Tab-separated table of C-alpha atoms in Angstrom:
chain	number	residue	atom	x	y	z
A	1	UNK	CA	143.548	47.205	160.310
A	2	UNK	CA	145.495	44.505	163.080
A	3	UNK	CA	141.883	43.170	163.870
A	4	UNK	CA	141.210	42.859	160.570
A	5	UNK	CA	143.888	40.896	159.542
A	6	UNK	CA	144.358	38.496	162.393
A	7	UNK	CA	142.075	39.134	165.350
A	8	UNK	CA	143.343	40.033	169.050
A	9	UNK	CA	146.413	37.631	169.403
A	10	UNK	CA	148.945	40.879	168.991
A	11	UNK	CA	148.695	43.359	171.802
A	12	UNK	CA	151.448	45.833	170.028
A	13	UNK	CA	151.671	47.125	166.215
A	14	UNK	CA	154.128	46.110	163.982
A	15	UNK	CA	157.422	47.834	164.082
A	16	UNK	CA	157.487	50.385	160.432
A	17	UNK	CA	160.663	49.041	159.572
A	18	UNK	CA	158.996	45.368	160.116
A	19	UNK	CA	156.079	46.628	158.302
A	20	UNK	CA	157.892	47.757	155.702
A	21	UNK	CA	159.895	44.818	155.455
A	22	UNK	CA	156.969	42.731	155.651
A	23	UNK	CA	154.950	44.631	153.146
A	24	UNK	CA	154.256	43.010	149.119
A	25	UNK	CA	152.009	45.436	147.889
A	26	UNK	CA	154.426	47.527	146.210
A	27	UNK	CA	154.893	44.909	143.930
A	28	UNK	CA	151.856	42.473	144.218
A	29	UNK	CA	149.393	45.000	143.385
A	30	UNK	CA	150.168	43.900	139.492
A	31	UNK	CA	147.838	40.814	140.357
A	32	UNK	CA	144.959	43.214	141.271
A	33	UNK	CA	142.436	42.077	138.528
A	34	UNK	CA	143.760	38.423	139.092
A	35	UNK	CA	142.645	39.069	143.046
A	36	UNK	CA	139.556	40.265	142.226
A	37	UNK	CA	138.752	37.837	139.758
A	38	UNK	CA	139.567	35.337	141.938
A	39	UNK	CA	137.269	36.796	145.063
A	40	UNK	CA	134.517	36.839	143.040
A	41	UNK	CA	134.525	33.034	141.533
A	42	UNK	CA	134.992	32.311	145.444
A	43	UNK	CA	132.343	34.544	146.575
A	44	UNK	CA	129.912	33.306	143.613
A	45	UNK	CA	130.806	29.315	144.933
A	46	UNK	CA	130.254	30.428	148.613
A	47	UNK	CA	126.513	31.603	147.297
A	48	UNK	CA	125.995	28.179	145.137
A	49	UNK	CA	126.887	25.958	148.336
A	50	UNK	CA	124.785	28.301	150.757
A	51	UNK	CA	127.283	29.176	152.945
A	52	UNK	CA	126.828	32.698	152.071
A	53	UNK	CA	123.912	34.536	151.213
A	54	UNK	CA	122.391	35.467	147.836
A	55	UNK	CA	122.292	39.166	149.529
A	56	UNK	CA	125.925	39.052	150.485
A	57	UNK	CA	126.952	37.686	146.994
A	58	UNK	CA	125.127	40.959	145.405
A	59	UNK	CA	126.573	43.186	147.593
A	60	UNK	CA	130.503	41.445	147.443
A	61	UNK	CA	130.338	41.564	143.662
A	62	UNK	CA	129.072	44.689	143.691
A	63	UNK	CA	132.001	46.357	146.017
A	64	UNK	CA	134.390	44.493	144.087
A	65	UNK	CA	133.650	45.743	140.778
A	66	UNK	CA	133.408	49.495	141.961
A	67	UNK	CA	137.097	48.677	143.860
A	68	UNK	CA	138.197	47.281	140.647
A	69	UNK	CA	137.196	50.220	138.662
A	70	UNK	CA	138.696	52.796	141.164
A	71	UNK	CA	142.008	50.650	140.260
A	72	UNK	CA	141.420	50.859	136.727
A	73	UNK	CA	141.268	54.683	136.785
A	74	UNK	CA	144.010	55.597	139.213
A	75	UNK	CA	141.824	56.528	142.016
A	76	UNK	CA	142.323	53.822	144.711
A	77	UNK	CA	144.765	54.766	146.959
A	78	UNK	CA	147.110	51.195	148.256
A	79	UNK	CA	148.305	51.087	151.803
A	80	UNK	CA	151.438	49.755	152.770
A	81	UNK	CA	150.073	49.042	156.327
A	82	UNK	CA	147.628	46.907	154.924
A	83	UNK	CA	150.730	44.723	153.075
A	84	UNK	CA	149.844	43.043	150.503
A	85	UNK	CA	147.117	43.785	147.273
A	86	UNK	CA	144.582	41.247	148.935
A	87	UNK	CA	144.123	42.798	152.345
A	88	UNK	CA	144.096	45.920	150.544
A	89	UNK	CA	140.983	44.872	148.329
A	90	UNK	CA	139.391	43.339	151.528
A	91	UNK	CA	139.821	46.105	153.688
A	92	UNK	CA	138.199	48.588	151.766
A	93	UNK	CA	135.536	46.030	150.438
A	94	UNK	CA	134.433	45.711	154.055
A	95	UNK	CA	134.919	49.186	154.836
A	96	UNK	CA	132.389	49.530	151.691
A	97	UNK	CA	129.997	47.273	152.452
A	98	UNK	CA	130.059	45.997	155.960
A	99	UNK	CA	129.826	42.657	157.447
A	100	UNK	CA	129.058	40.892	153.423
A	101	UNK	CA	132.667	41.909	152.977
A	102	UNK	CA	133.953	40.437	156.123
A	103	UNK	CA	132.580	36.784	154.796
A	104	UNK	CA	134.327	36.597	151.447
A	105	UNK	CA	137.565	34.693	153.344
A	106	UNK	CA	135.085	32.474	154.276
A	107	UNK	CA	136.992	28.618	153.500
A	108	UNK	CA	139.621	30.614	152.086
A	109	UNK	CA	143.159	31.482	153.330
A	110	UNK	CA	145.534	34.222	151.753
A	111	UNK	CA	147.826	31.050	150.992
A	112	UNK	CA	145.591	29.991	148.678
A	113	UNK	CA	144.118	33.090	147.685
A	114	UNK	CA	147.743	34.591	146.876
A	115	UNK	CA	148.619	30.941	144.893
A	116	UNK	CA	145.574	31.828	142.790
A	117	UNK	CA	146.434	35.265	142.122
A	118	UNK	CA	149.870	34.054	140.542
A	119	UNK	CA	148.996	30.890	138.804
A	120	UNK	CA	146.359	33.211	136.885
A	121	UNK	CA	148.580	35.873	136.510
A	122	UNK	CA	151.365	33.352	134.823
A	123	UNK	CA	148.756	31.887	132.482
A	124	UNK	CA	148.297	35.473	131.285
A	125	UNK	CA	151.679	36.637	130.978
A	126	UNK	CA	152.605	33.097	129.589
A	127	UNK	CA	149.878	33.671	126.492
A	128	UNK	CA	151.156	37.087	126.044
A	129	UNK	CA	155.066	36.033	125.621
A	130	UNK	CA	153.763	33.075	123.195
A	131	UNK	CA	152.311	36.125	120.806
A	132	UNK	CA	155.741	37.788	121.380
A	133	UNK	CA	157.939	34.617	120.998
A	134	UNK	CA	156.148	33.955	117.714
A	135	UNK	CA	156.513	37.333	116.428
A	136	UNK	CA	160.764	36.863	116.927
A	137	UNK	CA	160.336	33.556	115.013
A	138	UNK	CA	158.541	35.254	112.368
A	139	UNK	CA	161.200	37.733	112.226
A	140	UNK	CA	164.227	35.220	112.055
A	141	UNK	CA	161.998	33.354	108.959
A	142	UNK	CA	161.475	36.681	107.130
A	143	UNK	CA	165.053	38.110	107.389
A	144	UNK	CA	166.399	34.686	106.251
A	145	UNK	CA	163.438	34.573	103.429
A	146	UNK	CA	164.678	38.206	102.514
A	147	UNK	CA	168.784	37.406	102.478
A	148	UNK	CA	168.003	33.878	100.775
A	149	UNK	CA	170.974	33.847	98.445
A	150	UNK	CA	173.733	35.494	100.727
A	151	UNK	CA	176.266	33.031	102.137
A	152	UNK	CA	178.573	33.868	105.232
A	153	UNK	CA	181.144	31.674	106.994
A	154	UNK	CA	180.104	29.138	109.238
A	155	UNK	CA	182.314	29.670	112.304
A	156	UNK	CA	183.635	26.622	114.691
A	157	UNK	CA	185.998	28.131	117.477
A	158	UNK	CA	185.687	31.369	115.966
A	159	UNK	CA	187.606	30.182	112.894
A	160	UNK	CA	185.961	30.113	110.002
A	161	UNK	CA	185.308	26.396	109.063
A	162	UNK	CA	182.697	26.004	105.971
A	163	UNK	CA	180.629	28.549	103.743
A	164	UNK	CA	176.462	28.451	105.026
A	165	UNK	CA	173.772	30.064	103.589
A	166	UNK	CA	172.873	33.192	105.933
A	167	UNK	CA	169.389	31.999	105.780
A	168	UNK	CA	170.410	28.871	107.103
A	169	UNK	CA	172.022	30.358	110.587
A	170	UNK	CA	169.085	32.170	111.057
A	171	UNK	CA	166.844	29.353	110.462
A	172	UNK	CA	169.055	27.451	113.608
A	173	UNK	CA	168.046	30.483	115.941
A	174	UNK	CA	164.383	30.266	114.716
A	175	UNK	CA	164.537	26.578	115.717
A	176	UNK	CA	166.085	27.264	119.079
A	177	UNK	CA	163.072	29.608	119.572
A	178	UNK	CA	160.942	26.837	118.182
A	179	UNK	CA	162.078	24.706	121.187
A	180	UNK	CA	161.663	27.544	123.853
A	181	UNK	CA	157.762	27.758	122.829
A	182	UNK	CA	157.635	23.992	123.533
A	183	UNK	CA	159.038	24.842	126.606
A	184	UNK	CA	156.486	27.455	127.244
A	185	UNK	CA	153.593	25.404	126.342
A	186	UNK	CA	155.063	23.002	129.458
A	187	UNK	CA	154.810	26.079	131.514
A	188	UNK	CA	151.580	27.612	130.551
A	189	UNK	CA	149.755	23.535	131.679
A	190	UNK	CA	151.545	24.221	135.225
A	191	UNK	CA	150.150	27.128	135.641
A	192	UNK	CA	146.896	26.126	134.709
A	193	UNK	CA	145.770	24.457	138.285
A	194	UNK	CA	143.656	25.817	140.645
A	195	UNK	CA	145.097	25.797	144.074
A	196	UNK	CA	141.590	27.667	145.471
A	197	UNK	CA	139.915	25.191	148.164
A	198	UNK	CA	143.191	24.339	149.754
A	199	UNK	CA	142.819	27.021	152.386
A	200	UNK	CA	146.110	27.457	154.938
A	201	UNK	CA	147.126	24.334	154.199
A	202	UNK	CA	144.842	21.564	155.268
A	203	UNK	CA	141.664	22.578	153.226
A	204	UNK	CA	138.347	23.594	155.018
A	205	UNK	CA	135.245	22.491	157.133
A	206	UNK	CA	133.095	24.074	154.495
A	207	UNK	CA	131.114	22.763	152.031
A	208	UNK	CA	133.101	24.174	149.167
A	209	UNK	CA	133.413	23.053	145.289
A	210	UNK	CA	137.107	23.801	144.076
A	211	UNK	CA	136.376	22.275	140.852
A	212	UNK	CA	133.287	24.911	140.517
A	213	UNK	CA	135.966	27.771	141.276
A	214	UNK	CA	138.187	26.785	139.040
A	215	UNK	CA	135.951	26.329	136.111
A	216	UNK	CA	134.885	30.213	137.022
A	217	UNK	CA	138.674	31.106	136.667
A	218	UNK	CA	138.997	28.747	133.357
A	219	UNK	CA	141.355	26.414	135.624
A	220	UNK	CA	141.395	23.010	133.539
A	221	UNK	CA	142.433	21.062	136.600
A	222	UNK	CA	142.849	21.991	140.444
A	223	UNK	CA	145.314	20.705	142.572
A	224	UNK	CA	144.721	17.103	144.266
A	225	UNK	CA	146.713	17.806	147.562
A	226	UNK	CA	146.055	20.545	149.858
A	227	UNK	CA	149.687	20.732	151.195
A	228	UNK	CA	151.137	20.932	147.720
A	229	UNK	CA	148.473	23.402	146.328
A	230	UNK	CA	150.008	26.349	148.700
A	231	UNK	CA	153.631	25.247	148.613
A	232	UNK	CA	154.137	24.676	144.861
A	233	UNK	CA	156.290	26.841	143.101
A	234	UNK	CA	157.275	24.113	140.513
A	235	UNK	CA	155.362	26.233	137.862
A	236	UNK	CA	157.665	29.496	138.526
A	237	UNK	CA	160.806	27.797	138.274
A	238	UNK	CA	159.902	26.072	135.197
A	239	UNK	CA	159.190	29.443	133.732
A	240	UNK	CA	161.853	31.201	135.116
A	241	UNK	CA	164.119	27.745	133.268
A	242	UNK	CA	162.039	28.410	130.161
A	243	UNK	CA	162.968	32.433	130.657
A	244	UNK	CA	166.916	31.710	131.240
A	245	UNK	CA	167.270	29.840	128.015
A	246	UNK	CA	165.144	31.837	125.868
A	247	UNK	CA	167.315	34.660	127.005
A	248	UNK	CA	170.560	32.799	126.200
A	249	UNK	CA	169.446	31.889	123.079
A	250	UNK	CA	168.913	35.681	122.411
A	251	UNK	CA	172.058	36.369	124.406
A	252	UNK	CA	174.029	33.947	121.670
A	253	UNK	CA	172.385	36.003	118.654
A	254	UNK	CA	173.427	39.152	120.007
A	255	UNK	CA	177.017	37.973	120.284
A	256	UNK	CA	176.605	36.945	116.733
A	257	UNK	CA	175.064	40.454	115.470
A	258	UNK	CA	177.331	42.243	117.489
A	259	UNK	CA	180.695	40.857	115.854
A	260	UNK	CA	179.196	41.135	112.515
A	261	UNK	CA	178.261	44.719	112.715
A	262	UNK	CA	182.382	45.536	113.393
A	263	UNK	CA	184.203	47.128	110.673
A	264	UNK	CA	186.298	44.066	111.109
A	265	UNK	CA	183.564	41.631	110.017
A	266	UNK	CA	181.331	44.088	108.483
A	267	UNK	CA	178.590	41.438	107.608
A	268	UNK	CA	175.552	43.492	108.783
A	269	UNK	CA	174.501	46.815	109.585
A	270	UNK	CA	171.854	47.562	112.623
A	271	UNK	CA	169.455	50.039	112.029
A	272	UNK	CA	169.638	53.513	113.618
A	273	UNK	CA	166.702	52.837	115.541
A	274	UNK	CA	168.202	50.107	117.131
A	275	UNK	CA	172.057	51.909	117.678
A	276	UNK	CA	172.844	54.313	119.714
A	277	UNK	CA	175.993	56.727	119.161
A	278	UNK	CA	179.327	58.106	121.318
A	279	UNK	CA	178.865	61.314	123.361
A	280	UNK	CA	182.389	61.628	122.521
A	281	UNK	CA	183.408	60.022	119.212
A	282	UNK	CA	181.331	60.665	116.953
A	283	UNK	CA	181.940	58.115	113.857
A	284	UNK	CA	180.281	55.429	116.431
A	285	UNK	CA	177.548	53.204	115.853
A	286	UNK	CA	177.055	50.884	118.886
A	287	UNK	CA	174.820	48.067	119.068
A	288	UNK	CA	173.725	48.637	122.890
A	289	UNK	CA	170.495	46.939	122.487
A	290	UNK	CA	172.336	43.806	121.651
A	291	UNK	CA	174.688	43.991	124.333
A	292	UNK	CA	171.724	44.926	126.810
A	293	UNK	CA	170.094	41.641	126.184
A	294	UNK	CA	173.408	39.864	126.198
A	295	UNK	CA	173.582	41.668	129.997
A	296	UNK	CA	170.214	41.249	130.887
A	297	UNK	CA	170.510	37.414	130.242
A	298	UNK	CA	172.361	37.311	133.477
A	299	UNK	CA	170.107	39.113	135.459
A	300	UNK	CA	167.122	36.261	134.436
A	301	UNK	CA	169.628	33.527	135.238
A	302	UNK	CA	169.640	35.518	138.628
A	303	UNK	CA	165.832	35.260	139.546
A	304	UNK	CA	166.109	31.545	138.843
A	305	UNK	CA	168.912	30.727	141.150
A	306	UNK	CA	167.538	32.960	143.363
A	307	UNK	CA	163.975	31.016	143.210
A	308	UNK	CA	165.718	27.944	143.434
A	309	UNK	CA	167.610	29.307	146.364
A	310	UNK	CA	164.682	30.152	148.256
A	311	UNK	CA	162.614	26.982	147.697
A	312	UNK	CA	165.565	24.319	148.560
A	313	UNK	CA	165.077	24.069	152.647
A	314	UNK	CA	161.682	25.153	153.179
A	315	UNK	CA	159.423	22.302	154.841
A	316	UNK	CA	155.740	21.348	153.873
A	317	UNK	CA	153.459	24.130	153.519
A	318	UNK	CA	153.605	28.151	153.357
A	319	UNK	CA	156.664	29.990	154.465
A	320	UNK	CA	156.423	33.976	154.556
A	321	UNK	CA	160.286	32.966	152.197
A	322	UNK	CA	157.811	32.388	149.157
A	323	UNK	CA	156.833	35.798	149.150
A	324	UNK	CA	160.503	36.228	147.365
A	325	UNK	CA	158.325	34.199	144.381
A	326	UNK	CA	157.155	37.470	142.532
A	327	UNK	CA	159.561	40.027	142.143
A	328	UNK	CA	161.778	38.022	140.166
A	329	UNK	CA	159.293	36.483	138.257
A	330	UNK	CA	157.590	39.552	137.174
A	331	UNK	CA	160.929	41.423	136.309
A	332	UNK	CA	161.964	38.065	134.400
A	333	UNK	CA	158.437	38.312	132.035
A	334	UNK	CA	159.276	42.101	131.645
A	335	UNK	CA	162.784	41.838	130.991
A	336	UNK	CA	162.219	38.873	128.716
A	337	UNK	CA	158.791	40.526	126.984
A	338	UNK	CA	160.773	43.483	125.639
A	339	UNK	CA	163.805	41.778	124.450
A	340	UNK	CA	161.685	39.611	122.433
A	341	UNK	CA	159.985	42.925	121.051
A	342	UNK	CA	162.968	44.310	120.450
A	343	UNK	CA	164.260	41.357	118.503
A	344	UNK	CA	161.416	41.415	116.067
A	345	UNK	CA	161.612	44.759	115.293
A	346	UNK	CA	165.371	45.103	114.856
A	347	UNK	CA	165.694	41.947	112.794
A	348	UNK	CA	163.750	43.279	110.142
A	349	UNK	CA	165.477	46.275	109.742
A	350	UNK	CA	169.118	45.086	109.366
A	351	UNK	CA	170.672	45.180	106.482
A	352	UNK	CA	173.225	42.092	105.546
A	353	UNK	CA	176.232	42.787	103.365
A	354	UNK	CA	176.195	39.885	101.356
A	355	UNK	CA	179.375	41.414	99.252
A	356	UNK	CA	181.614	41.554	102.290
A	357	UNK	CA	180.814	37.832	103.014
A	358	UNK	CA	181.027	36.793	99.806
A	359	UNK	CA	184.495	38.738	99.564
A	360	UNK	CA	185.741	36.961	102.716
A	361	UNK	CA	184.556	33.729	101.454
A	362	UNK	CA	187.200	34.379	98.714
A	363	UNK	CA	190.312	34.930	100.513
A	364	UNK	CA	190.075	31.648	102.649
A	365	UNK	CA	190.082	28.398	102.818
A	366	UNK	CA	186.086	27.534	103.805
A	367	UNK	CA	186.278	25.188	100.802
A	368	UNK	CA	189.096	22.493	101.911
A	369	UNK	CA	186.463	19.977	103.347
A	370	UNK	CA	185.309	20.259	99.867
A	371	UNK	CA	188.270	19.339	98.526
A	372	UNK	CA	189.064	16.421	100.525
A	373	UNK	CA	185.466	15.002	100.002
A	374	UNK	CA	186.301	15.079	95.659
A	375	UNK	CA	189.537	13.236	96.571
A	376	UNK	CA	187.347	10.650	98.892
A	377	UNK	CA	184.822	10.168	96.118
A	378	UNK	CA	187.849	9.744	93.962
A	379	UNK	CA	188.700	6.506	95.962
A	380	UNK	CA	191.381	7.799	98.276
A	381	UNK	CA	190.650	7.366	101.745
A	382	UNK	CA	188.855	10.566	104.010
A	383	UNK	CA	192.091	10.530	106.297
A	384	UNK	CA	194.979	10.588	103.479
A	385	UNK	CA	192.281	12.867	101.503
A	386	UNK	CA	192.692	15.092	104.323
A	387	UNK	CA	196.423	15.022	104.959
A	388	UNK	CA	196.702	16.185	100.881
A	389	UNK	CA	194.316	18.811	101.484
A	390	UNK	CA	196.059	20.181	104.628
A	391	UNK	CA	199.465	20.149	102.546
A	392	UNK	CA	197.606	21.973	99.761
A	393	UNK	CA	196.457	25.110	102.517
A	394	UNK	CA	200.148	25.146	103.683
A	395	UNK	CA	201.273	25.653	100.415
A	396	UNK	CA	198.895	28.114	99.700
A	397	UNK	CA	199.440	29.986	102.494
A	398	UNK	CA	203.233	29.929	101.816
A	399	UNK	CA	202.693	31.474	98.905
A	400	UNK	CA	199.492	33.531	99.295
A	401	UNK	CA	196.983	31.598	97.384
A	402	UNK	CA	193.788	30.481	97.963
A	403	UNK	CA	192.689	26.632	97.246
A	404	UNK	CA	190.871	27.935	93.455
A	405	UNK	CA	194.229	30.503	92.977
A	406	UNK	CA	196.143	26.849	92.232
A	407	UNK	CA	197.247	25.942	88.702
A	408	UNK	CA	196.207	22.264	87.075
A	409	UNK	CA	199.629	21.590	87.184
A	410	UNK	CA	199.977	22.265	90.800
A	411	UNK	CA	196.887	19.875	91.537
A	412	UNK	CA	198.437	17.081	89.719
A	413	UNK	CA	201.822	17.698	91.858
A	414	UNK	CA	199.400	17.400	95.173
A	415	UNK	CA	197.415	14.234	93.637
A	416	UNK	CA	197.047	12.703	90.313
A	417	UNK	CA	193.384	12.247	91.174
A	418	UNK	CA	192.672	16.032	90.558
A	419	UNK	CA	190.741	16.534	87.077
A	420	UNK	CA	189.251	19.975	85.644
A	421	UNK	CA	186.130	19.469	87.686
A	422	UNK	CA	187.676	20.299	90.718
A	423	UNK	CA	187.645	24.177	89.962
A	424	UNK	CA	183.751	23.860	90.126
A	425	UNK	CA	183.534	21.713	93.004
A	426	UNK	CA	185.618	24.550	94.960
A	427	UNK	CA	183.298	27.421	94.152
A	428	UNK	CA	181.625	29.052	97.123
A	429	UNK	CA	178.194	28.348	95.590
A	430	UNK	CA	178.677	24.499	94.889
A	431	UNK	CA	180.297	24.002	98.271
A	432	UNK	CA	176.828	25.376	99.493
A	433	UNK	CA	174.426	23.845	97.267
A	434	UNK	CA	176.090	20.153	97.155
A	435	UNK	CA	175.211	20.135	101.211
A	436	UNK	CA	172.145	18.941	100.373
A	437	UNK	CA	171.638	16.410	103.139
A	438	UNK	CA	168.926	16.563	105.775
A	439	UNK	CA	168.845	19.572	107.664
A	440	UNK	CA	172.143	20.695	105.663
A	441	UNK	CA	172.940	24.248	104.576
A	442	UNK	CA	171.800	23.521	100.776
A	443	UNK	CA	169.291	26.006	99.512
A	444	UNK	CA	166.384	22.953	99.119
A	445	UNK	CA	166.986	21.988	102.728
A	446	UNK	CA	166.501	25.605	103.854
A	447	UNK	CA	163.817	26.048	102.149
A	448	UNK	CA	162.397	23.056	103.683
A	449	UNK	CA	163.279	24.342	107.065
A	450	UNK	CA	161.147	27.531	106.346
A	451	UNK	CA	158.164	25.481	104.847
A	452	UNK	CA	158.027	23.447	108.418
A	453	UNK	CA	159.305	26.324	110.557
A	454	UNK	CA	156.154	28.488	109.124
A	455	UNK	CA	153.710	25.385	109.986
A	456	UNK	CA	154.868	25.222	113.423
A	457	UNK	CA	154.463	28.686	113.922
A	458	UNK	CA	150.724	28.537	112.384
A	459	UNK	CA	150.304	25.683	115.025
A	460	UNK	CA	151.664	27.830	117.777
A	461	UNK	CA	149.317	30.750	116.504
A	462	UNK	CA	146.254	28.865	117.437
A	463	UNK	CA	147.634	27.591	120.630
A	464	UNK	CA	148.404	31.038	121.717
A	465	UNK	CA	145.078	32.559	120.496
A	466	UNK	CA	143.506	29.336	122.753
A	467	UNK	CA	145.642	30.794	125.637
A	468	UNK	CA	144.282	34.490	124.987
A	469	UNK	CA	141.074	33.650	124.693
A	470	UNK	CA	140.725	31.555	127.717
A	471	UNK	CA	142.342	34.206	129.961
A	472	UNK	CA	140.580	37.169	128.298
A	473	UNK	CA	138.576	37.789	131.432
A	474	UNK	CA	141.478	39.437	132.892
A	475	UNK	CA	142.748	41.917	130.028
A	476	UNK	CA	145.100	44.567	132.305
A	477	UNK	CA	147.587	47.059	131.965
A	478	UNK	CA	149.797	48.803	134.459
A	479	UNK	CA	150.859	51.923	133.126
A	480	UNK	CA	147.905	53.572	135.592
A	481	UNK	CA	148.636	52.177	138.771
A	482	UNK	CA	149.751	54.248	141.700
A	483	UNK	CA	152.198	52.480	143.832
A	484	UNK	CA	152.596	52.854	147.272
A	485	UNK	CA	155.896	53.686	148.737
A	486	UNK	CA	157.987	51.326	151.155
A	487	UNK	CA	161.537	51.392	152.261
A	488	UNK	CA	162.408	48.817	150.184
A	489	UNK	CA	164.080	49.502	146.938
């Protein structure tokens, strides 16, 4: 094995503990189809340039497709001794077809090979996450339309502030996810670059055509600098940044759903299918899914911090430290994908208790700002109006009242500017309806937000479909993989 990988320089086999520590096949075997696709494209380019023969190309192509079929069917035994997915495939290919297989690595290094695999892997999974992100956006739009008339308290400092439409609240989260999609678009564009042709770090003496190989693999561009090509992990850092921000948004929503589902709030009830019970307390219905999303957010943050730390002191070009680029990224992809899938289903099945949210609003002072605005529109400077209403709230608290309980006589004592129309102004529905400023919580504004969000979703769907089509040549499921065992956890 060592003779094949790095020739006769070494006189002693690698220690078993070092071998296990060095091996990456237990997780990079996820990329086997990317690896085989890259090798097929590379071999084709070599033959086109006359670097290998057409006969060698036929043998390599047939051998690689045979290996792919065996892995697809779970019949391929990955070996830790061969370190990674690349050497597992190459060793088996050479065993099967002889010298033709040994020629496959001409004008290629594991450095640009591994980088190309990871670029393809990221590009394909970004396309998958795009579909999941769109589904979560549509769930938020859907639940906002389903409960379009529900009004609930809006909060600042976790204190009731002003009434808002529940739909307005949901559309705020939709806006967050749509910004996430913009970031994801940038991730795709950065991943959509081929490093093949860079070899180890300095390019090659062979007359290769990197742009030809890139076209075969549906890349839109190639790296212009070979050192950068093999050492760049910015596209992974950008993805982990996107994933961290997206998880943060889901975590914020999780926190609200957790609070809203408590007995103290009672604003929503999560479907039984997205809740759990207690092993000892029969009455419990726990929002565990929301709590797990909130908890796993820190895990994704950790992957971003870990890779930033790995990369911060690395000299050009490739260093073995970079092998640490994959596990965190793979886990972030899985974690975010699960979270988006779950939220798309959970939001569509939860129940919103509009009667409860209305009852809360009828017993607090969320309409106080409207009372101050009323006085300001009558000519009283807003700061003075603010003080008048503050005194009114204090009076109500002392006398166990809310603003709508005040008599006209009590209003007049607070300010002669009050007229009977104050009662209409203070109605909760009017507090919402009258906030018709652009982006506000007024029903017309919320409907506009929903319309615009749907237009954005339609544009996103077209882009996601383009990405999916560009990556259709590597459609893969990993459920059948028999993973090798190492001492690493």
